[in-house]
PDB file of C-alpha atoms and ligand atoms in Angstrom:
ATOM      1  CA  UNK A  62       8.147 -23.345   8.262  1.00 53.00           C
ATOM      2  CA  UNK A  63       6.081 -25.034  10.811  1.00 64.00           C
ATOM      3  CA  UNK A  64       2.229 -23.922  10.838  1.00 83.00           C
ATOM      4  CA  UNK A  65       1.638 -21.024  12.984  1.00 93.00           C
ATOM      5  CA  UNK A  66      -1.111 -20.478  15.589  1.00 95.00           C
ATOM      6  CA  UNK A  67      -3.223 -17.217  14.992  1.00 95.00           C
ATOM      7  CA  UNK A  68      -4.451 -15.131  17.938  1.00 95.00           C
ATOM      8  CA  UNK A  69      -5.563 -11.538  18.228  1.00 96.00           C
ATOM      9  CA  UNK A  70      -3.735  -9.783  20.947  1.00 97.00           C
ATOM     10  CA  UNK A  71      -4.861  -6.934  23.174  1.00 97.00           C
ATOM     11  CA  UNK A  72      -1.732  -5.040  22.870  1.00 98.00           C
ATOM     12  CA  UNK A  73      -3.136  -2.403  25.241  1.00 98.00           C
ATOM     13  CA  UNK A  74      -2.277  -4.778  27.991  1.00 98.00           C
ATOM     14  CA  UNK A  75       1.391  -5.495  26.942  1.00 98.00           C
ATOM     15  CA  UNK A  76       4.478  -3.704  27.188  1.00 98.00           C
ATOM     16  CA  UNK A  77       5.832  -3.532  23.546  1.00 98.00           C
ATOM     17  CA  UNK A  78       9.159  -2.249  22.298  1.00 98.00           C
ATOM     18  CA  UNK A  79       9.900  -1.343  18.607  1.00 98.00           C
ATOM     19  CA  UNK A  80      13.624  -1.151  17.738  1.00 98.00           C
ATOM     20  CA  UNK A  81      14.244   0.635  14.568  1.00 98.00           C
ATOM     21  CA  UNK A  82      12.411   3.606  13.123  1.00 98.00           C
ATOM     22  CA  UNK A  83      12.362   3.353   9.322  1.00 98.00           C
ATOM     23  CA  UNK A  84       9.573   2.479   7.195  1.00 98.00           C
ATOM     24  CA  UNK A  85       9.170  -0.792   8.616  1.00 98.00           C
ATOM     25  CA  UNK A  86       9.363   0.058  12.259  1.00 98.00           C
ATOM     26  CA  UNK A  87       7.065   2.873  11.413  1.00 98.00           C
ATOM     27  CA  UNK A  88       4.356   0.332  10.032  1.00 98.00           C
ATOM     28  CA  UNK A  89       4.582  -1.712  13.294  1.00 98.00           C
ATOM     29  CA  UNK A  90       4.371   1.326  15.416  1.00 98.00           C
ATOM     30  CA  UNK A  91       1.454   2.377  13.352  1.00 98.00           C
ATOM     31  CA  UNK A  92      -0.354  -0.824  13.622  1.00 97.00           C
ATOM     32  CA  UNK A  93       0.096  -1.262  17.343  1.00 98.00           C
ATOM     33  CA  UNK A  94      -1.243   2.127  17.905  1.00 98.00           C
ATOM     34  CA  UNK A  95      -4.555   1.486  15.627  1.00 96.00           C
ATOM     35  CA  UNK A  96      -4.767  -1.675  17.980  1.00 96.00           C
ATOM     36  CA  UNK A  97      -4.397   0.492  21.079  1.00 97.00           C
ATOM     37  CA  UNK A  98      -0.956  -0.248  21.890  1.00 98.00           C
ATOM     38  CA  UNK A  99       1.460   2.197  23.383  1.00 98.00           C
ATOM     39  CA  UNK A 100       4.817   0.828  22.189  1.00 98.00           C
ATOM     40  CA  UNK A 101       7.997   2.452  23.076  1.00 98.00           C
ATOM     41  CA  UNK A 102      10.728   3.056  20.373  1.00 98.00           C
ATOM     42  CA  UNK A 103      14.319   2.810  20.453  1.00 98.00           C
ATOM     43  CA  UNK A 104      16.183   4.444  17.122  1.00 98.00           C
ATOM     44  CA  UNK A 105      18.509   6.993  16.553  1.00 98.00           C
ATOM     45  CA  UNK A 106      16.480   8.220  13.590  1.00 98.00           C
ATOM     46  CA  UNK A 107      12.668   7.882  12.438  1.00 98.00           C
ATOM     47  CA  UNK A 108      10.804   8.422   9.363  1.00 98.00           C
ATOM     48  CA  UNK A 109       8.941  11.744   9.504  1.00 98.00           C
ATOM     49  CA  UNK A 110       5.657   9.835   9.848  1.00 98.00           C
ATOM     50  CA  UNK A 111       6.911   7.925  12.894  1.00 98.00           C
ATOM     51  CA  UNK A 112       8.379  10.998  14.646  1.00 98.00           C
ATOM     52  CA  UNK A 113       4.687  12.737  13.828  1.00 98.00           C
ATOM     53  CA  UNK A 114       3.091   9.750  15.372  1.00 98.00           C
ATOM     54  CA  UNK A 115       5.245   9.588  18.377  1.00 98.00           C
ATOM     55  CA  UNK A 116       4.605  13.247  19.215  1.00 98.00           C
ATOM     56  CA  UNK A 117       0.888  12.852  18.718  1.00 98.00           C
ATOM     57  CA  UNK A 118       0.588   9.910  21.066  1.00 98.00           C
ATOM     58  CA  UNK A 119       2.930  11.093  23.388  1.00 98.00           C
ATOM     59  CA  UNK A 120       5.394   7.721  22.819  1.00 98.00           C
ATOM     60  CA  UNK A 121       8.424   7.174  24.477  1.00 98.00           C
ATOM     61  CA  UNK A 122      11.088   7.416  22.012  1.00 98.00           C
ATOM     62  CA  UNK A 123      14.833   6.822  23.066  1.00 98.00           C
ATOM     63  CA  UNK A 124      16.632   8.487  20.197  1.00 98.00           C
ATOM     64  CA  UNK A 125      19.978   6.458  20.281  1.00 98.00           C
ATOM     65  CA  UNK A 126      20.905   2.906  19.300  1.00 98.00           C
ATOM     66  CA  UNK A 127      19.258  -0.180  21.133  1.00 98.00           C
ATOM     67  CA  UNK A 128      21.213  -1.221  24.381  1.00 98.00           C
ATOM     68  CA  UNK A 129      21.365  -4.543  25.889  1.00 96.00           C
ATOM     69  CA  UNK A 130      21.952  -2.980  29.153  1.00 95.00           C
ATOM     70  CA  UNK A 131      18.836  -0.687  29.352  1.00 96.00           C
ATOM     71  CA  UNK A 132      16.413  -1.831  26.559  1.00 96.00           C
ATOM     72  CA  UNK A 133      16.251  -5.870  26.977  1.00 94.00           C
ATOM     73  CA  UNK A 134      14.154  -6.325  29.817  1.00 95.00           C
ATOM     74  CA  UNK A 135      10.367  -5.240  30.929  1.00 96.00           C
ATOM     75  CA  UNK A 136       8.726  -5.894  27.712  1.00 98.00           C
ATOM     76  CA  UNK A 137       6.256  -8.688  26.707  1.00 98.00           C
ATOM     77  CA  UNK A 138       6.573  -8.211  23.000  1.00 98.00           C
ATOM     78  CA  UNK A 139       9.625  -6.960  21.125  1.00 98.00           C
ATOM     79  CA  UNK A 140      10.091  -5.842  17.440  1.00 98.00           C
ATOM     80  CA  UNK A 141      13.468  -6.076  16.086  1.00 98.00           C
ATOM     81  CA  UNK A 142      13.231  -3.998  12.827  1.00 98.00           C
ATOM     82  CA  UNK A 143      16.694  -2.267  12.244  1.00 98.00           C
ATOM     83  CA  UNK A 144      18.431  -2.853   8.808  1.00 98.00           C
ATOM     84  CA  UNK A 145      21.191  -4.690  10.485  1.00 98.00           C
ATOM     85  CA  UNK A 146      21.006  -8.333  10.814  1.00 98.00           C
ATOM     86  CA  UNK A 147      23.276  -8.428  13.728  1.00 98.00           C
ATOM     87  CA  UNK A 148      21.568  -5.731  15.560  1.00 98.00           C
ATOM     88  CA  UNK A 149      18.269  -7.624  15.211  1.00 98.00           C
ATOM     89  CA  UNK A 150      19.748 -11.093  16.195  1.00 98.00           C
ATOM     90  CA  UNK A 151      20.951  -9.426  19.380  1.00 98.00           C
ATOM     91  CA  UNK A 152      17.774  -7.762  20.228  1.00 98.00           C
ATOM     92  CA  UNK A 153      15.932 -11.069  19.610  1.00 98.00           C
ATOM     93  CA  UNK A 154      18.475 -12.859  21.963  1.00 98.00           C
ATOM     94  CA  UNK A 155      18.234 -10.275  24.652  1.00 98.00           C
ATOM     95  CA  UNK A 156      14.256  -9.961  24.575  1.00 98.00           C
ATOM     96  CA  UNK A 157      13.651 -13.446  24.595  1.00 97.00           C
ATOM     97  CA  UNK A 158      16.289 -14.327  27.440  1.00 97.00           C
ATOM     98  CA  UNK A 159      14.211 -11.672  29.299  1.00 97.00           C
ATOM     99  CA  UNK A 160      10.970 -13.508  28.651  1.00 97.00           C
ATOM    100  CA  UNK A 161       9.456 -11.469  25.873  1.00 98.00           C
ATOM    101  CA  UNK A 162       8.056 -12.758  22.370  1.00 98.00           C
ATOM    102  CA  UNK A 163      10.074 -11.495  19.402  1.00 98.00           C
ATOM    103  CA  UNK A 164       9.075 -10.410  15.855  1.00 98.00           C
ATOM    104  CA  UNK A 165      11.915 -10.186  13.461  1.00 98.00           C
ATOM    105  CA  UNK A 166      11.348  -7.963  10.664  1.00 97.00           C
ATOM    106  CA  UNK A 167      14.282  -9.375   8.494  1.00 96.00           C
ATOM    107  CA  UNK A 168      13.806 -13.115   9.111  1.00 94.00           C
ATOM    108  CA  UNK A 169      10.157 -14.096  10.048  1.00 90.00           C
ATOM    109  CA  UNK A 170      11.064 -17.610  10.637  1.00 92.00           C
ATOM    110  CA  UNK A 171      13.428 -16.564  13.533  1.00 94.00           C
ATOM    111  CA  UNK A 172      10.540 -14.884  15.667  1.00 95.00           C
ATOM    112  CA  UNK A 173       7.870 -16.228  17.525  1.00 96.00           C
ATOM    113  CA  UNK A 174       5.772 -13.622  16.101  1.00 97.00           C
ATOM    114  CA  UNK A 175       4.974 -12.820  12.430  1.00 96.00           C
ATOM    115  CA  UNK A 176       2.863  -9.879  11.474  1.00 96.00           C
ATOM    116  CA  UNK A 177       0.010 -10.365   9.195  1.00 96.00           C
ATOM    117  CA  UNK A 178      -1.514  -8.192   6.813  1.00 97.00           C
ATOM    118  CA  UNK A 179      -4.540  -6.810   8.597  1.00 97.00           C
ATOM    119  CA  UNK A 180      -7.778  -5.758   7.194  1.00 97.00           C
ATOM    120  CA  UNK A 181     -10.393  -4.002   9.697  1.00 97.00           C
ATOM    121  CA  UNK A 182     -14.085  -2.960   9.100  1.00 97.00           C
ATOM    122  CA  UNK A 183     -15.548  -2.188  12.200  1.00 93.00           C
ATOM    123  CA  UNK A 184     -15.106  -5.133  14.809  1.00 93.00           C
ATOM    124  CA  UNK A 185     -14.379  -7.265  11.796  1.00 97.00           C
ATOM    125  CA  UNK A 186     -10.791  -8.252  11.522  1.00 97.00           C
ATOM    126  CA  UNK A 187      -8.975 -10.326   8.901  1.00 97.00           C
ATOM    127  CA  UNK A 188      -5.438 -11.368   9.577  1.00 97.00           C
ATOM    128  CA  UNK A 189      -3.699 -12.728   6.407  1.00 96.00           C
ATOM    129  CA  UNK A 190      -0.241 -14.494   6.538  1.00 96.00           C
ATOM    130  CA  UNK A 191       1.652 -16.217   3.750  1.00 95.00           C
ATOM    131  CA  UNK A 192       4.162 -17.279   6.402  1.00 92.00           C
ATOM    132  CA  UNK A 193       6.859 -15.074   4.649  1.00 92.00           C
ATOM    133  CA  UNK A 194       6.592 -16.444   1.250  1.00 93.00           C
ATOM    134  CA  UNK A 195       5.179 -13.254  -0.219  1.00 96.00           C
ATOM    135  CA  UNK A 196       3.813 -10.295   1.955  1.00 96.00           C
ATOM    136  CA  UNK A 197       3.114  -8.448  -1.099  1.00 97.00           C
ATOM    137  CA  UNK A 198       0.461 -11.449  -2.069  1.00 98.00           C
ATOM    138  CA  UNK A 199      -1.079 -11.046   1.432  1.00 97.00           C
ATOM    139  CA  UNK A 200      -1.529  -7.413   0.563  1.00 98.00           C
ATOM    140  CA  UNK A 201      -3.265  -8.248  -2.708  1.00 98.00           C
ATOM    141  CA  UNK A 202      -5.535 -10.420  -1.077  1.00 98.00           C
ATOM    142  CA  UNK A 203      -6.368  -8.023   1.900  1.00 98.00           C
ATOM    143  CA  UNK A 204      -7.343  -5.431  -1.228  1.00 98.00           C
ATOM    144  CA  UNK A 205      -9.429  -8.215  -2.921  1.00 98.00           C
ATOM    145  CA  UNK A 206     -11.320  -9.068   0.448  1.00 98.00           C
ATOM    146  CA  UNK A 207     -11.802  -5.427   1.074  1.00 98.00           C
ATOM    147  CA  UNK A 208     -13.439  -4.947  -2.328  1.00 97.00           C
ATOM    148  CA  UNK A 209     -15.640  -8.404  -2.298  1.00 97.00           C
ATOM    149  CA  UNK A 210     -16.264  -9.383   1.282  1.00 98.00           C
ATOM    150  CA  UNK A 211     -15.315  -7.323   4.059  1.00 98.00           C
ATOM    151  CA  UNK A 212     -17.147  -3.920   3.046  1.00 98.00           C
ATOM    152  CA  UNK A 213     -18.550  -1.296   5.142  1.00 98.00           C
ATOM    153  CA  UNK A 214     -21.975  -2.774   4.933  1.00 98.00           C
ATOM    154  CA  UNK A 215     -20.526  -6.078   6.422  1.00 98.00           C
ATOM    155  CA  UNK A 216     -18.826  -3.748   9.433  1.00 98.00           C
ATOM    156  CA  UNK A 217     -22.477  -1.978   9.983  1.00 98.00           C
ATOM    157  CA  UNK A 218     -24.148  -5.412   9.961  1.00 98.00           C
ATOM    158  CA  UNK A 219     -21.916  -6.691  12.561  1.00 98.00           C
ATOM    159  CA  UNK A 220     -22.406  -3.411  14.928  1.00 97.00           C
ATOM    160  CA  UNK A 221     -25.891  -4.169  14.656  1.00 98.00           C
ATOM    161  CA  UNK A 222     -25.635  -7.871  15.418  1.00 98.00           C
ATOM    162  CA  UNK A 223     -23.520  -7.000  18.800  1.00 97.00           C
ATOM    163  CA  UNK A 224     -26.802  -5.246  19.963  1.00 97.00           C
ATOM    164  CA  UNK A 225     -29.217  -8.224  18.856  1.00 97.00           C
ATOM    165  CA  UNK A 226     -26.666 -10.599  20.818  1.00 97.00           C
ATOM    166  CA  UNK A 227     -27.151  -8.719  24.030  1.00 97.00           C
ATOM    167  CA  UNK A 228     -30.931  -8.614  23.530  1.00 95.00           C
ATOM    168  CA  UNK A 229     -30.858 -12.717  22.637  1.00 96.00           C
ATOM    169  CA  UNK A 230     -28.468 -13.301  25.657  1.00 94.00           C
ATOM    170  CA  UNK A 231     -31.008 -11.932  27.616  1.00 95.00           C
ATOM    171  CA  UNK A 232     -34.076 -13.144  26.346  1.00 94.00           C
ATOM    172  CA  UNK A 233     -32.957 -16.875  26.622  1.00 93.00           C
ATOM    173  CA  UNK A 234     -30.409 -16.524  29.166  1.00 93.00           C
ATOM    174  CA  UNK A 235     -30.864 -20.199  30.381  1.00 92.00           C
ATOM    175  CA  UNK A 236     -31.894 -21.809  26.931  1.00 94.00           C
ATOM    176  CA  UNK A 237     -28.557 -22.304  24.837  1.00 94.00           C
ATOM    177  CA  UNK A 238     -30.478 -24.439  22.061  1.00 96.00           C
ATOM    178  CA  UNK A 239     -33.035 -21.531  21.601  1.00 95.00           C
ATOM    179  CA  UNK A 240     -30.078 -19.286  21.238  1.00 96.00           C
ATOM    180  CA  UNK A 241     -28.079 -21.275  18.966  1.00 96.00           C
ATOM    181  CA  UNK A 242     -31.227 -21.845  16.542  1.00 96.00           C
ATOM    182  CA  UNK A 243     -32.039 -18.233  16.617  1.00 97.00           C
ATOM    183  CA  UNK A 244     -28.495 -17.360  15.183  1.00 97.00           C
ATOM    184  CA  UNK A 245     -28.600 -20.214  12.500  1.00 97.00           C
ATOM    185  CA  UNK A 246     -31.884 -19.120  11.406  1.00 97.00           C
ATOM    186  CA  UNK A 247     -30.780 -15.392  11.120  1.00 98.00           C
ATOM    187  CA  UNK A 248     -27.101 -15.708   9.772  1.00 98.00           C
ATOM    188  CA  UNK A 249     -27.593 -17.353   6.485  1.00 98.00           C
ATOM    189  CA  UNK A 250     -25.528 -17.047   3.254  1.00 98.00           C
ATOM    190  CA  UNK A 251     -28.259 -14.741   2.134  1.00 98.00           C
ATOM    191  CA  UNK A 252     -27.910 -12.650   4.982  1.00 98.00           C
ATOM    192  CA  UNK A 253     -24.256 -12.316   4.367  1.00 98.00           C
ATOM    193  CA  UNK A 254     -24.885 -11.204   0.657  1.00 98.00           C
ATOM    194  CA  UNK A 255     -27.083  -8.609   2.160  1.00 98.00           C
ATOM    195  CA  UNK A 256     -24.518  -7.337   4.633  1.00 98.00           C
ATOM    196  CA  UNK A 257     -21.794  -7.440   2.086  1.00 98.00           C
ATOM    197  CA  UNK A 258     -23.733  -5.388  -0.522  1.00 98.00           C
ATOM    198  CA  UNK A 259     -24.538  -2.863   2.010  1.00 98.00           C
ATOM    199  CA  UNK A 260     -28.336  -3.182   2.053  1.00 98.00           C
ATOM    200  CA  UNK A 261     -29.133  -2.315   5.799  1.00 98.00           C
ATOM    201  CA  UNK A 262     -32.990  -2.436   5.075  1.00 98.00           C
ATOM    202  CA  UNK A 263     -32.720  -6.153   4.154  1.00 98.00           C
ATOM    203  CA  UNK A 264     -30.540  -6.642   7.154  1.00 98.00           C
ATOM    204  CA  UNK A 265     -33.055  -5.054   9.415  1.00 98.00           C
ATOM    205  CA  UNK A 266     -35.902  -7.074   7.920  1.00 98.00           C
ATOM    206  CA  UNK A 267     -34.273 -10.352   8.338  1.00 98.00           C
ATOM    207  CA  UNK A 268     -33.532  -9.297  12.098  1.00 98.00           C
ATOM    208  CA  UNK A 269     -36.854  -8.270  12.794  1.00 97.00           C
ATOM    209  CA  UNK A 270     -38.427 -11.516  11.056  1.00 96.00           C
ATOM    210  CA  UNK A 271     -36.300 -13.730  13.056  1.00 96.00           C
ATOM    211  CA  UNK A 272     -36.976 -11.809  16.493  1.00 93.00           C
ATOM    212  CA  UNK A 273     -40.601 -11.786  15.962  1.00 92.00           C
ATOM    213  CA  UNK A 274     -40.870 -15.563  15.094  1.00 83.00           C
ATOM    214  CA  UNK A 275     -39.009 -16.515  18.400  1.00 64.00           C
TER     215      UNK A 275
HETATM  216  C1  LIG B 105       1.840  -8.162   6.132  1.00 67.49           C
HETATM  217  C2  LIG B 105       2.871  -7.085   6.415  1.00 67.49           C
HETATM  218  C3  LIG B 105       2.787  -6.444   7.738  1.00 67.49           C
HETATM  219  C4  LIG B 105       3.435  -5.521   8.440  1.00 67.49           C
HETATM  220  O1  LIG B 105       4.583  -5.160   8.327  1.00 67.49           O
HETATM  221  O2  LIG B 105       2.815  -4.487   8.866  1.00 67.49           O
HETATM  222  C5  LIG B 105       4.287  -7.747   6.444  1.00 67.49           C
HETATM  223  N1  LIG B 105       4.894  -7.131   5.465  1.00 67.49           N
HETATM  224  C6  LIG B 105       4.220  -6.313   4.674  1.00 67.49           C
HETATM  225  C7  LIG B 105       4.559  -5.772   3.368  1.00 67.49           C
HETATM  226  C8  LIG B 105       5.907  -5.919   2.837  1.00 67.49           C
HETATM  227  N2  LIG B 105       6.769  -6.452   3.068  1.00 67.49           N
HETATM  228  C9  LIG B 105       7.770  -6.535   2.084  1.00 67.49           C
HETATM  229  C10 LIG B 105       7.227  -6.037   0.862  1.00 67.49           C
HETATM  230  C11 LIG B 105       8.009  -5.752  -0.405  1.00 67.49           C
HETATM  231  C12 LIG B 105       7.756  -7.110  -1.546  1.00 67.49           C
HETATM  232  C13 LIG B 105       8.150  -8.482  -1.030  1.00 67.49           C
HETATM  233  O3  LIG B 105       9.191  -8.737  -0.397  1.00 67.49           O
HETATM  234  O4  LIG B 105       7.347  -9.232  -0.898  1.00 67.49           O
HETATM  235  C14 LIG B 105       6.054  -5.689   1.333  1.00 67.49           C
HETATM  236  C15 LIG B 105       4.875  -4.953   0.514  1.00 67.49           C
HETATM  237  C16 LIG B 105       4.418  -3.674   0.487  1.00 67.49           C
HETATM  238  O5  LIG B 105       5.381  -2.709   1.027  1.00 67.49           O
HETATM  239  O6  LIG B 105       3.402  -3.247   0.485  1.00 67.49           O
HETATM  240  C17 LIG B 105       9.274  -7.133   2.225  1.00 67.49           C
HETATM  241  C18 LIG B 105       9.695  -8.012   3.423  1.00 67.49           C
HETATM  242  N3  LIG B 105       8.824  -8.648   4.501  1.00 67.49           N
HETATM  243  C19 LIG B 105       9.629  -9.449   4.785  1.00 67.49           C
HETATM  244  C20 LIG B 105      10.804  -9.465   4.435  1.00 67.49           C
HETATM  245  C21 LIG B 105      11.955 -10.034   5.112  1.00 67.49           C
HETATM  246  C22 LIG B 105      11.996 -11.731   4.719  1.00 67.49           C
HETATM  247  O7  LIG B 105      11.567 -12.090   3.543  1.00 67.49           O
HETATM  248  O8  LIG B 105      12.362 -12.583   5.501  1.00 67.49           O
HETATM  249  C23 LIG B 105      10.831  -8.741   3.313  1.00 67.49           C
HETATM  250  C24 LIG B 105      11.927  -8.336   2.261  1.00 67.49           C
HETATM  251  C25 LIG B 105      12.905  -7.365   2.752  1.00 67.49           C
HETATM  252  C26 LIG B 105      14.017  -7.372   1.602  1.00 67.49           C
HETATM  253  O9  LIG B 105      13.995  -8.086   0.366  1.00 67.49           O
HETATM  254  O10 LIG B 105      15.103  -6.769   1.837  1.00 67.49           O
HETATM  255  C27 LIG B 105       8.949  -9.977   6.244  1.00 67.49           C
HETATM  256  C28 LIG B 105       7.804 -10.084   6.631  1.00 67.49           C
HETATM  257  N4  LIG B 105       6.765  -9.351   6.437  1.00 67.49           N
HETATM  258  C29 LIG B 105       5.747  -9.515   7.171  1.00 67.49           C
HETATM  259  C30 LIG B 105       4.512  -8.881   7.091  1.00 67.49           C
HETATM  260  C31 LIG B 105       5.991 -10.893   7.726  1.00 67.49           C
HETATM  261  C32 LIG B 105       5.262 -12.093   6.889  1.00 67.49           C
HETATM  262  C33 LIG B 105       3.859 -11.827   6.491  1.00 67.49           C
HETATM  263  C34 LIG B 105       3.312 -12.649   5.213  1.00 67.49           C
HETATM  264  O11 LIG B 105       4.221 -13.372   4.807  1.00 67.49           O
HETATM  265  O12 LIG B 105       2.267 -12.735   4.894  1.00 67.49           O
HETATM  266  C35 LIG B 105       7.317 -10.899   7.986  1.00 67.49           C
HETATM  267  C36 LIG B 105       7.925 -12.564   7.653  1.00 67.49           C
HETATM  268  C37 LIG B 105       7.948 -10.670   9.074  1.00 67.49           C
HETATM  269  C38 LIG B 105       7.112  -9.758   9.731  1.00 67.49           C
HETATM  270  O13 LIG B 105       7.437  -8.236   9.639  1.00 67.49           O
HETATM  271  O14 LIG B 105       6.463  -9.758  10.704  1.00 67.49           O
HETATM  272  C39 LIG B 105       3.080  -5.870   5.461  1.00 67.49           C
HETATM  273  C40 LIG B 105       1.674  -5.788   4.418  1.00 67.49           C
HETATM  274  C41 LIG B 105       0.950  -4.710   4.775  1.00 67.49           C
HETATM  275  C42 LIG B 105      -0.303  -4.698   3.958  1.00 67.49           C
HETATM  276  O15 LIG B 105      -1.274  -5.482   4.073  1.00 67.49           O
HETATM  277  O16 LIG B 105      -0.180  -3.796   2.859  1.00 67.49           O
HETATM  278  N1  LIG B 106       8.594  -6.993   7.498  1.00 67.49           N
HETATM  279  C1  LIG B 106       8.600  -6.190   6.336  1.00 67.49           C
HETATM  280  O1  LIG B 106       7.602  -5.980   5.963  1.00 67.49           O
HETATM  281  C2  LIG B 106       9.984  -5.707   5.841  1.00 67.49           C
HETATM  282  C3  LIG B 106       9.739  -4.819   4.703  1.00 67.49           C
HETATM  283  C4  LIG B 106      10.880  -4.457   3.926  1.00 67.49           C
HETATM  284  C5  LIG B 106      12.202  -4.726   4.651  1.00 67.49           C
HETATM  285  N2  LIG B 106      12.052  -5.594   5.694  1.00 67.49           N
HETATM  286  C6  LIG B 106      13.466  -5.650   6.581  1.00 67.49           C
HETATM  287  O2  LIG B 106      13.452  -4.763   7.613  1.00 67.49           O
HETATM  288  C7  LIG B 106      14.775  -3.921   7.833  1.00 67.49           C
HETATM  289  C8  LIG B 106      14.261  -2.655   8.042  1.00 67.49           C
HETATM  290  O3  LIG B 106      13.653  -1.991   7.035  1.00 67.49           O
HETATM  291  P1  LIG B 106      13.248  -0.272   6.805  1.00 67.49           P
HETATM  292  O4  LIG B 106      12.928  -0.134   5.456  1.00 67.49           O
HETATM  293  O5  LIG B 106      12.695   0.201   7.915  1.00 67.49           O
HETATM  294  O6  LIG B 106      15.022   0.056   6.906  1.00 67.49           O
HETATM  295  P2  LIG B 106      15.577   1.722   7.169  1.00 67.49           P
HETATM  296  O7  LIG B 106      16.813   1.457   6.769  1.00 67.49           O
HETATM  297  O8  LIG B 106      14.477   2.616   6.447  1.00 67.49           O
HETATM  298  O9  LIG B 106      15.526   1.901   8.825  1.00 67.49           O
HETATM  299  C9  LIG B 106      16.155   1.395   9.799  1.00 67.49           C
HETATM  300  C10 LIG B 106      16.125   1.845  11.164  1.00 67.49           C
HETATM  301  O10 LIG B 106      16.896   0.947  12.002  1.00 67.49           O
HETATM  302  C11 LIG B 106      17.558   2.216  12.850  1.00 67.49           C
HETATM  303  N3  LIG B 106      18.669   1.666  13.369  1.00 67.49           N
HETATM  304  C12 LIG B 106      19.908   1.095  12.736  1.00 67.49           C
HETATM  305  N4  LIG B 106      20.614   0.722  13.646  1.00 67.49           N
HETATM  306  C13 LIG B 106      19.862   0.697  14.895  1.00 67.49           C
HETATM  307  C14 LIG B 106      20.319   0.155  16.480  1.00 67.49           C
HETATM  308  N5  LIG B 106      21.474  -0.334  16.681  1.00 67.49           N
HETATM  309  N6  LIG B 106      19.286   0.364  17.077  1.00 67.49           N
HETATM  310  C15 LIG B 106      18.403   1.004  16.934  1.00 67.49           C
HETATM  311  N7  LIG B 106      17.633   1.442  15.679  1.00 67.49           N
HETATM  312  C16 LIG B 106      18.560   1.281  14.766  1.00 67.49           C
HETATM  313  C17 LIG B 106      17.726   3.145  11.917  1.00 67.49           C
HETATM  314  O11 LIG B 106      17.989   4.354  12.652  1.00 67.49           O
HETATM  315  C18 LIG B 106      16.457   3.459  10.884  1.00 67.49           C
HETATM  316  O12 LIG B 106      15.659   4.094  11.764  1.00 67.49           O
HETATM  317  C19 LIG B 106      15.198  -4.378   6.059  1.00 67.49           C
HETATM  318  O13 LIG B 106      16.593  -4.117   6.355  1.00 67.49           O
HETATM  319  C20 LIG B 106      14.708  -5.693   5.894  1.00 67.49           C
HETATM  320  O14 LIG B 106      15.692  -6.638   6.406  1.00 67.49           O
HETATM  321  C21 LIG B 106      11.166  -6.006   6.212  1.00 67.49           C
END
């Protein structure tokens, strides 16, 4: 398959539809909600987890089969996640004709969008794809990264750096070279090690040192 271009979507700004309320549709809805989205759902049935989530979040759930007449238009992004290849194909065609991007749960290559395995730790987001070759391997890579690099300590360090960034932007508002020098001085491989290992005191020490030298 062709190489794809990874982006991070602000799904809170998009009108999103998930067609199919089985385990796969439920996972898509949960991922969208986690990212601030409020997808509509069309499906005659839903898993208990999905029904709970819909109720908790007050999402719109049309409890019936997808219909080309009522469900095709008005969306930016449509997930075709039923257990029928024919229904998924019809959903994809109609959504695309109405201007939406499509994700096919049964045939990744057939959609404009594929969902990556996603790891979040504070503001750090890792999105992993095997291009459909092995979603389970993507999950294993995610689990390994969570153990080795994308740790809670890293998440805390990134939260702290967003404060430092605001300070640095204000301090050297007109001096691009100075700001760049500061960041290359602070964000070394050693700094990453401290953050990953959760050594908050070392992270703080490095920040203080670089701020006071500047
Ligand atoms: C990342 C993740 C995101 C999510 O869905 O939220 C995701 N699949 C996940 C898990 C998973 N999916 C499957 C298994 C069983 C083991 C296996 O088959 O390998 C497991 C493992 C498990 O359940 O843990 C089966 C499966 N998946 C697809 C097909 C159809 C096909 O092969 O064409 C079939 C076979 C159906 C059948 O045989 O009937 C298709 C797709 N699945 C994708 C994404 C896209 C490609 C991403 C990539 O390649 O990296 C793509 C192309 C389309 C899409 O959905 O966008 C999520 C990981 C969550 C995590 O991180 O834990
Ligand atoms: N992308 C992935 O990660 C992944 C993983 C496993 C399977 N799959 C694929 O995704 C498909 C769905 O998997 P599942 O485990 O959720 O299946 P499932 O059978 O548990 O759920 C299918 C859902 O689709 C609904 N549905 C059926 N016809 C419909 C229609 N006309 N309109 C609206 N909704 C309809 C059903 O009510 C049910 O809620 C599988 O058939 C397989 O091809 C994808």
